Coordinates of C-alpha atoms and ligand atoms in Angstrom, one line a residue:
X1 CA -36.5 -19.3 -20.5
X2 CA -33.2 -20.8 -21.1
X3 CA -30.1 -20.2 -18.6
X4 CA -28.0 -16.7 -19.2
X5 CA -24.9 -18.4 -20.7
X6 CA -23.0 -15.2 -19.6
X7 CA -22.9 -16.4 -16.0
X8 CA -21.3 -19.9 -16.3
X9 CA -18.0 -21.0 -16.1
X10 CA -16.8 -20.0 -19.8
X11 CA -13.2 -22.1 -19.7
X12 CA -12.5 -21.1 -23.4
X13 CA -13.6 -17.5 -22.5
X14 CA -11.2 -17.5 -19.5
X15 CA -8.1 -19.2 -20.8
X16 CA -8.0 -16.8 -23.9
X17 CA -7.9 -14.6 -21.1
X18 CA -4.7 -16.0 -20.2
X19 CA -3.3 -16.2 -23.7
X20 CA -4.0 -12.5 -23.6
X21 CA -2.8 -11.6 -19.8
X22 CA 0.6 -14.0 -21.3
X23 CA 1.5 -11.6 -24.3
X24 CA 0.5 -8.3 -22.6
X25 CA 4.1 -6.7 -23.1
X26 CA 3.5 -7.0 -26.9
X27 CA 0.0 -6.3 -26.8
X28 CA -1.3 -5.6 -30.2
X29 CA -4.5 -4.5 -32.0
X30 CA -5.6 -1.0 -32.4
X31 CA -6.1 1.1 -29.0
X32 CA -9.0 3.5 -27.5
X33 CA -11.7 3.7 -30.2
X34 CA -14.2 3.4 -27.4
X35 CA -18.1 4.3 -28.4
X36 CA -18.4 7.8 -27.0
X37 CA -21.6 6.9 -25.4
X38 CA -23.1 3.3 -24.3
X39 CA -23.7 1.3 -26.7
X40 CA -26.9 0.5 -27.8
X41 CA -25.6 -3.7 -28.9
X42 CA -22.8 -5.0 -26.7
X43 CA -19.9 -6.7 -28.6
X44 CA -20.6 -9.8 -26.6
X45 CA -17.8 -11.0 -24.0
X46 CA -15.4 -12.4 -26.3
X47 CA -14.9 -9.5 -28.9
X48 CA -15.1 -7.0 -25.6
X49 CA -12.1 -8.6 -24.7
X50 CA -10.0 -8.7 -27.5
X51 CA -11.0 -5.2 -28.0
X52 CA -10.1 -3.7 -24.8
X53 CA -7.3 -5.9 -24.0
X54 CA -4.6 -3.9 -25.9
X55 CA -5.7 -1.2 -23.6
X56 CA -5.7 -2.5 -20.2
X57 CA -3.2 -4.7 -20.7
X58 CA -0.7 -2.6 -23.0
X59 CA -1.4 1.0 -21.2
X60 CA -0.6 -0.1 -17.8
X61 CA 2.7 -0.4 -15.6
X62 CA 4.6 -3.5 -15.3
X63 CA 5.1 -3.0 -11.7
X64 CA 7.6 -6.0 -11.4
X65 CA 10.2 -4.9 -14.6
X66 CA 13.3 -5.0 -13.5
X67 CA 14.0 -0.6 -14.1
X68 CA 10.6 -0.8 -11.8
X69 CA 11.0 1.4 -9.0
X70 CA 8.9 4.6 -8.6
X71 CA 5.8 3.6 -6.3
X72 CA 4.8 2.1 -3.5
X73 CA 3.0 -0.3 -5.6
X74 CA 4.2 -3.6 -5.8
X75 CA 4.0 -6.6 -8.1
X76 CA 1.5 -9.2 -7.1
X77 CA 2.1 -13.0 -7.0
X78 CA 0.5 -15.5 -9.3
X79 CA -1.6 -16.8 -6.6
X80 CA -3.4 -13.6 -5.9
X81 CA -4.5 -13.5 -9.5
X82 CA -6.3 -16.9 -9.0
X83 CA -7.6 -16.4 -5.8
X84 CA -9.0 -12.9 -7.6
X85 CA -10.7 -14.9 -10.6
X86 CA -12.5 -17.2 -7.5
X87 CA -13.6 -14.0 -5.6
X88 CA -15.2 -12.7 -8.7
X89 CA -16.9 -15.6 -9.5
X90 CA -18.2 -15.9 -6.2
X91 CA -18.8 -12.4 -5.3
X92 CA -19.1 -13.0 -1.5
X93 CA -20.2 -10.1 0.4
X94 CA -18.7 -10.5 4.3
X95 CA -21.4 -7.9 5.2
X96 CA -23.8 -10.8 5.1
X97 CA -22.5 -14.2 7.2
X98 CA -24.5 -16.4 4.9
X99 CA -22.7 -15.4 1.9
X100 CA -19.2 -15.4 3.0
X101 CA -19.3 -18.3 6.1
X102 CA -15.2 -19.3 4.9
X103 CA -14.2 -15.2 3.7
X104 CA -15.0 -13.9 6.8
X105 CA -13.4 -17.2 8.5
X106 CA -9.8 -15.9 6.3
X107 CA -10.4 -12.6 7.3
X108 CA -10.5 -13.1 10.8
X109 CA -6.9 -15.6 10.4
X110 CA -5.2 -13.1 8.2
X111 CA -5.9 -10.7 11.3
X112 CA -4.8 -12.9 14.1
X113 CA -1.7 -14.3 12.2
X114 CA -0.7 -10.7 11.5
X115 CA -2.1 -8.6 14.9
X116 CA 0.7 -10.3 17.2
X117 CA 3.4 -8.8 15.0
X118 CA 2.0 -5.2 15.8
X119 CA 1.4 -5.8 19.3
X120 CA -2.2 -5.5 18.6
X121 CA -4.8 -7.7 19.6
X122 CA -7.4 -7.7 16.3
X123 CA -9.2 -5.9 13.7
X124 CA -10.7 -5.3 10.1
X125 CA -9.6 -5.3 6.8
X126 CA -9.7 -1.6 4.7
X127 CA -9.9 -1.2 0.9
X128 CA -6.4 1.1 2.0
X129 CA -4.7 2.7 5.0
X130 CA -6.8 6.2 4.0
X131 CA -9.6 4.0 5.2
X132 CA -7.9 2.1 8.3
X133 CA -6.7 6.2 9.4
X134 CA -10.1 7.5 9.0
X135 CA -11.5 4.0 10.7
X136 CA -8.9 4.2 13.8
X137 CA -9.5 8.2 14.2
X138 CA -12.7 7.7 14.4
X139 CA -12.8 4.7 17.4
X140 CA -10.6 7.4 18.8
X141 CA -13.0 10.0 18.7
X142 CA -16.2 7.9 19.7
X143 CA -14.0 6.0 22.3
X144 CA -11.7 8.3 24.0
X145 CA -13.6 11.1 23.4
X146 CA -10.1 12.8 21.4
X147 CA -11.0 16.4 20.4
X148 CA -7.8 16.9 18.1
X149 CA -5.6 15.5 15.7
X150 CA -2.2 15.8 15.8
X151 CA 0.7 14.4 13.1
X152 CA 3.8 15.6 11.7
X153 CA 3.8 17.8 8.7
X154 CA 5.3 15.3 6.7
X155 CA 1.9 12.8 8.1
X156 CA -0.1 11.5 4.8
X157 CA -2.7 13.5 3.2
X158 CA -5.4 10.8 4.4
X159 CA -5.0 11.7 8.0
X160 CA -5.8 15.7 7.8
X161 CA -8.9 14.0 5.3
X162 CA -10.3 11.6 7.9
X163 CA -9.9 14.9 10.7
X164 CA -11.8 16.5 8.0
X165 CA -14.7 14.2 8.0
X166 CA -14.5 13.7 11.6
X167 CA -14.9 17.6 12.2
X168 CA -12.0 17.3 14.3
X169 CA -9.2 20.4 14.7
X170 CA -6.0 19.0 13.0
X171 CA -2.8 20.1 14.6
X172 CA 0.3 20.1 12.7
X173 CA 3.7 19.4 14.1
X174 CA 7.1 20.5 12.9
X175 CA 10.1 17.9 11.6
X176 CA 13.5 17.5 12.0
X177 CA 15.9 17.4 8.6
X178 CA 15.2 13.5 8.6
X179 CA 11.4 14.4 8.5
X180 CA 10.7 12.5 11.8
X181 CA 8.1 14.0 13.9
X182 CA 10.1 16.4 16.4
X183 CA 8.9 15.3 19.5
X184 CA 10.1 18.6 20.8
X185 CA 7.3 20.5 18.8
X186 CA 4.5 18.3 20.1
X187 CA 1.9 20.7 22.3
X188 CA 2.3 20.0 25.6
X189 CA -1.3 18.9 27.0
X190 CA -2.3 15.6 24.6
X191 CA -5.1 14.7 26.7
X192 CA -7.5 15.0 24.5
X193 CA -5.6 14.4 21.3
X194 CA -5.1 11.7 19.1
X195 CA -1.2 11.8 18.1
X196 CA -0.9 10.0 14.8
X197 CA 2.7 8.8 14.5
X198 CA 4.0 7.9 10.7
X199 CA 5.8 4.7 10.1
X200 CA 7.3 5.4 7.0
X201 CA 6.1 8.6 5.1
X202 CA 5.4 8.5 1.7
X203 CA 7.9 10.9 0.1
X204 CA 10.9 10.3 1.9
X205 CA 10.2 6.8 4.1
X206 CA 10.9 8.3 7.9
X207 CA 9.8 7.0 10.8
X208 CA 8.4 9.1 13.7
X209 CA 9.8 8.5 17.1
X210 CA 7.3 5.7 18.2
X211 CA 8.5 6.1 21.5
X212 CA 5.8 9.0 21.8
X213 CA 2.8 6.3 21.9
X214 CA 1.3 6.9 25.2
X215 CA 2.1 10.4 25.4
X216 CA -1.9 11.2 24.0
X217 CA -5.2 10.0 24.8
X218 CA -4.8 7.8 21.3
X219 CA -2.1 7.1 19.7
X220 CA -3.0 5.6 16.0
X221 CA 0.7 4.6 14.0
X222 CA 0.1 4.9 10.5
X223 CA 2.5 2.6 9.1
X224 CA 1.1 1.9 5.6
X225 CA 4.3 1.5 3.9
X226 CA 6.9 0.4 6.3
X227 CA 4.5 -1.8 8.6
X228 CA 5.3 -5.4 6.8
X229 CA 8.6 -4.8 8.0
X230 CA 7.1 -6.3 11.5
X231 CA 7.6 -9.5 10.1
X232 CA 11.4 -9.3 9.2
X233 CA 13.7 -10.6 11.9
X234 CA 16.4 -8.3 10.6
X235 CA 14.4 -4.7 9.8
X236 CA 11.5 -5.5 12.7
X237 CA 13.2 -2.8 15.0
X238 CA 12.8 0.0 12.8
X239 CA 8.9 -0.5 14.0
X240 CA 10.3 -0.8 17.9
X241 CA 7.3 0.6 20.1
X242 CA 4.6 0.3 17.5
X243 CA 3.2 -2.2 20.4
X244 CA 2.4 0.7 22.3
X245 CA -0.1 2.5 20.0
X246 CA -4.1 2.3 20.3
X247 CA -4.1 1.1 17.0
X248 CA -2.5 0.8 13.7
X249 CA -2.9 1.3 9.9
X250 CA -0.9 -1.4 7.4
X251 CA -1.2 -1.5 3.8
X252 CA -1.0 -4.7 2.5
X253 CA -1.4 -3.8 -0.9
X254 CA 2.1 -1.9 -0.7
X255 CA 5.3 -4.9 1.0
X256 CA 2.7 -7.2 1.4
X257 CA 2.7 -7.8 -2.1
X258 CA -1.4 -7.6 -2.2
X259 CA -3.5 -6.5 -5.0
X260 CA -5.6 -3.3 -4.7
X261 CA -7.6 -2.9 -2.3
X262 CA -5.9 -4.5 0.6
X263 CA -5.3 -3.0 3.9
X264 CA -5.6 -3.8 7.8
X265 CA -6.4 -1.8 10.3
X266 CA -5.7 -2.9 14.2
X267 CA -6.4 -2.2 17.5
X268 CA -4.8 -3.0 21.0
X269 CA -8.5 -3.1 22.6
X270 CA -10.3 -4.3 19.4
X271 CA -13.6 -5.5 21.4
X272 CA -14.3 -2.0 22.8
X273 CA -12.7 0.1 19.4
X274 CA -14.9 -2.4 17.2
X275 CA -18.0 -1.7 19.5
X276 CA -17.5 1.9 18.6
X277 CA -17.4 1.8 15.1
X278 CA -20.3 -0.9 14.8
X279 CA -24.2 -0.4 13.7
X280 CA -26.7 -3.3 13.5
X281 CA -29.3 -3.0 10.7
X282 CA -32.4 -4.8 10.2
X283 CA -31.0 -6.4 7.4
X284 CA -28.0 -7.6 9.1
X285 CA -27.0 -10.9 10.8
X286 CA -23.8 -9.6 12.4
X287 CA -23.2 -6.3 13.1
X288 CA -21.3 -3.8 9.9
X289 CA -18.2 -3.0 12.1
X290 CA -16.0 0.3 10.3
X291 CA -16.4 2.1 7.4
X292 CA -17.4 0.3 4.7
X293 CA -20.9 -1.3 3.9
X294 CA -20.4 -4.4 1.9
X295 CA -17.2 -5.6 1.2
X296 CA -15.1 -8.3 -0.8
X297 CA -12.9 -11.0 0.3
X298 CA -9.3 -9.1 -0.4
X299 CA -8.6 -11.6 2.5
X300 CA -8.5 -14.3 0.7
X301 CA -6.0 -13.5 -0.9
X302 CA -4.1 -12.5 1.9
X303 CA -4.7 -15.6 3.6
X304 CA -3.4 -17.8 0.5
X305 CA -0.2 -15.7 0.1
X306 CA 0.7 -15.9 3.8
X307 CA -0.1 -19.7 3.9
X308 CA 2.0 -19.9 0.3
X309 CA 5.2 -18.2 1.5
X310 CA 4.9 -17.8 5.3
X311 CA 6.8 -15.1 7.6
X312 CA 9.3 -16.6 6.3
X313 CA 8.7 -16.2 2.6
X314 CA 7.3 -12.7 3.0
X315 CA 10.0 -11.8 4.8
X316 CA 12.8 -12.6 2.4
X317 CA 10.9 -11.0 -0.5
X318 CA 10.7 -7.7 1.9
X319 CA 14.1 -8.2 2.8
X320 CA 15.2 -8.5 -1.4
X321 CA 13.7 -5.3 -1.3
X322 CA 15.4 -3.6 1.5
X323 CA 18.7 -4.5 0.2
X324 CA 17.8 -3.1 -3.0
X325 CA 17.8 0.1 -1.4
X326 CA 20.6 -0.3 0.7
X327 CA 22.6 -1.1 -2.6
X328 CA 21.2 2.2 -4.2
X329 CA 22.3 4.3 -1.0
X330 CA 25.1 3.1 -1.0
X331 CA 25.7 3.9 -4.8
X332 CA 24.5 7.3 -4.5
X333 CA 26.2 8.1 -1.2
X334 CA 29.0 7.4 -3.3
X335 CA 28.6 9.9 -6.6
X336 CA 29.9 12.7 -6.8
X337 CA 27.1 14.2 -8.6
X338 CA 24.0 13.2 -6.7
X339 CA 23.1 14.0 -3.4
X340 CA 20.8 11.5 -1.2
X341 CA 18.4 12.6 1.1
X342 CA 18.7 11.3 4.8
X343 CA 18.0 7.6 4.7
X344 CA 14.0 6.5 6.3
X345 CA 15.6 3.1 6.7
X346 CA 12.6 1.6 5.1
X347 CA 13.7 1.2 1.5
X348 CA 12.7 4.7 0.2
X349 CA 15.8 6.4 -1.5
X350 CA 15.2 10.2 -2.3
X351 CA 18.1 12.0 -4.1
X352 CA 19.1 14.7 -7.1
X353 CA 21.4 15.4 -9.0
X354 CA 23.9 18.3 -7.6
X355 CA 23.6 21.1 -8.9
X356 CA 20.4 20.5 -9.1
X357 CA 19.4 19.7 -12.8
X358 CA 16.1 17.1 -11.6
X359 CA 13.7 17.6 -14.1
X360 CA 16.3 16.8 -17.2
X361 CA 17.8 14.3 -15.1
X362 CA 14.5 12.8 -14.3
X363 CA 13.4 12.4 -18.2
X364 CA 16.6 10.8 -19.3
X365 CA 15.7 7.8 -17.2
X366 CA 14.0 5.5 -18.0
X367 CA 10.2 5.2 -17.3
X368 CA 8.9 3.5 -14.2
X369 CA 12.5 3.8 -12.2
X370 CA 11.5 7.1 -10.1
X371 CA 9.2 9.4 -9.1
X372 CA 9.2 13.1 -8.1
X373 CA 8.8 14.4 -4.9
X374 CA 8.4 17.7 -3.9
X375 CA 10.2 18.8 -0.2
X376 CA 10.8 22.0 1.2
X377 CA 10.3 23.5 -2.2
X378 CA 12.9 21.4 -4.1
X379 CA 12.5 18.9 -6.4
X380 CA 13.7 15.5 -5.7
X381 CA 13.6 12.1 -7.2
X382 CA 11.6 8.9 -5.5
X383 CA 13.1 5.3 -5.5
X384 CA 10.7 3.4 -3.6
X385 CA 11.7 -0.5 -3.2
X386 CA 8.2 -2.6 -3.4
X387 CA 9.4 -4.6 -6.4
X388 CA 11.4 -8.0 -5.4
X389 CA 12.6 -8.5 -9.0
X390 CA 14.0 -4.5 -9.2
X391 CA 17.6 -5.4 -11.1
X392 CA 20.3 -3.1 -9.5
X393 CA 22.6 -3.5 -11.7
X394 CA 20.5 -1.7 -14.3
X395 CA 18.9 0.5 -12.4
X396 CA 22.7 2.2 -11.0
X397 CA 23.6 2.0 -14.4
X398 CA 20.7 4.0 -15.9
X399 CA 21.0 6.6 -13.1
X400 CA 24.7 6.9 -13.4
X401 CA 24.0 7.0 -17.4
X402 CA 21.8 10.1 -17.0
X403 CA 24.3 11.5 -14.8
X404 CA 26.7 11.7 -17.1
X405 CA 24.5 12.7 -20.0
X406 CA 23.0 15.6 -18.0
X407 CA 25.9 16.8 -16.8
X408 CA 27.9 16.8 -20.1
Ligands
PLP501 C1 2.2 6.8 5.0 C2 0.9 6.6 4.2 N1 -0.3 6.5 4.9 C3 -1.4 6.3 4.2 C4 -1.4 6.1 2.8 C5 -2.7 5.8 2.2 O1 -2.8 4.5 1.9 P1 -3.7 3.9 0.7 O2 -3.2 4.5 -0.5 O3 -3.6 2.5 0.9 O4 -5.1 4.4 1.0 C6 -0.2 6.1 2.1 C7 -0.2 5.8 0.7 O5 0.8 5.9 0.1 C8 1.0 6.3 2.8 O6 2.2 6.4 2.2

């Protein structure tokens, strides 16, 4: 029986994929149209792909437009798409040593060139920081024994899941009008708790007073969002004290600029937390450390962006985006019709227009530049600064634009 043609390298195949990736933003051809059920024929790989790629390609977000603004999702660089294509092609599994001898190499440098910036002494990669929560809550469980959970109110929804699943009690904690963890509010006997502290929450960008690590029996800093900020000479101190923490959550598919699903979860003891969180199998040559089973080389790509721009690189492209923000505070500080919430200091700008007129507001601008966000009841809009190439210019012209329209 002749070779499966499917499986080799089809360069034709691959660079109309290009062609097609190249005009997305005009993306034509007729959309959905999909067969209700399987199909009984397939199309065959080239016509699937002209068929679905006004779909993917044209019904999807351009993340790094210049009016892009809303999420914490950010463009990705060209190399990250490459390094993507070579993972699929290769479909390494670092479960297994055999398969992935160099992936599991990169994941293991992507961890140590990034741990010292935490304070941290090693770790795993995640698929997300839902993951590295749950996978850090639970060394702290099986560890130190922790019999509670406690975070902020304002804490993401991932850590009151992974308590879930963990059957442990989740205590909830009161904020101050900057929603930072009031340290005030904590109980007073942490012995057996595991205090997660937030480093950047995800509607308004706060960060908890990290000066609390130590004060529990674990203290896990979820720091999805602002956490890349370690490696920025000039925002680094918004994350003073995250040294201090048992371990720590980073997303790097949010300012690392990864692709989904990219995340890193670290420990200050990773030896003993790892042995916690580890099962051998008979099928295994190394032990399946965390939560998942198999997993992909996300760190490749990681690995070849930190090699391709450095801490330097990375830094100025976080930086771009911090003084995005900044610019946009400082614009709407300014307005007499909006009203800013209290600034996270990591490049999350909430605001409204006053009186409040959101919603109206909200669907005069255009789409992609902000979000909603719901606090204390209110409705509120989200600028969230992930995208380098975000224009300013335009974006404070469109919001002062639909300030003027909605309030005339
Ligand atoms: C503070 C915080 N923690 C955890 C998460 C969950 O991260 P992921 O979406 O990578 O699972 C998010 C997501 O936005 C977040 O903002």
């Amino acid at each position: 029986m002749s070779p499966d043609p499917s499986f080799d390298l089809n360069l034709e195949g691959l660079r109309r994929a290009l062609d097609l990736l190249d005009a997305r933003k005009d993306s034509e051809g007729p959309r959905g149209g999909l067969p209700n059920v399987l199909p009984e024929t397939g199309l065959g790989e080239a016509e699937a792909l002209e068929r679905l790629a006004p779909d993917v390609l044209g019904r999807a977000a351009d993340l790094g437009a210049s009016e892009a603004m809303a999420h914490m999702d950010p463009p990705t660089p060209w190399i990250t798409w490459a390094l993507a294509l070579w993972n699929a092609r290769l479909n390494q599994n670092l479960l297994h040593p055999a398969t992935a001898p160099f992936a599991r190499h990169a994941e293991a440098c992507a961890v140590d060139w990034l741990t010292p910036f935490f304070g941290m002494n090693g770790g795993h990669m995640t698929p997300g920081s839902s993951v590295a929560n749950l996978t850090a809550l639970w060394a702290a469980r099986d560890l130190r024994g922790v019999k509670t959970v406690v975070a902020s109110s304002a804490s993401h929804l991932s850590v009151r899941k992974a308590a879930r699943i963990l059957g442990l009690p989740y205590v909830e904690v009161g904020v101050d009008q900057g929603h930072r963890l009031d340290p005030a509010a904590l109980p007073h006997d942490l012995s057996d708790a595991c205090l997660v502290l937030t480093a950047g929450t995800t509607s308004v960008g706060a960060v908890d007073p990290l000066e609390c690590c130590g004060r529990a029996a674990w203290t896990h800093i979820d720091a999805a969002w602002a956490g890349p900020l370690a490696l920025s000479d000039q925002y680094r101190s918004v994350l003073s004290g995250v040294d201090q923490a048992d371990s720590v959550a980073v997303s790097a598919h949010k300012m690392f600029f990864q692709p989904k699903e990219s995340a890193l979860v670290m420990f200050r003891e990773t030896e003993a937390a790892h042995g916690a969180i580890s099962f051998g199998g008979a099928y295994l040559a190394a032990p399946n450390i965390g939560v998942q089973g198999s997993y992909g080389a996300a760190a490749t790509l990681l690995l070849a962006t930190l090699l391709a721009w450095g801490r330097e690189g990375v830094a100025a492209r976080i930086e771009r985006c911090m003084d995005n923000a900044r610019r946009l505070q400082a614009f709407i500080a300014a307005h007499p019709d909006l009203e800013c919430f209290p600034d996270g200091g990591t490049g999350v700008t909430v605001f409204r227009p006053a009186p409040d007129r959101t919603d109206a507001f909200r669907a005069d601008l255009p789409q992609g530049l902000a979000s909603s966000a719901i606090i204390g009841g209110d409705a509120w809009l989200r600028c969230v600064s992930a995208n380098p190439n975000a224009d300013m210019e335009r974006i404070i012209a469109a919001i002062d634009k639909a300030c003027r329209r909605t309030s005339a």
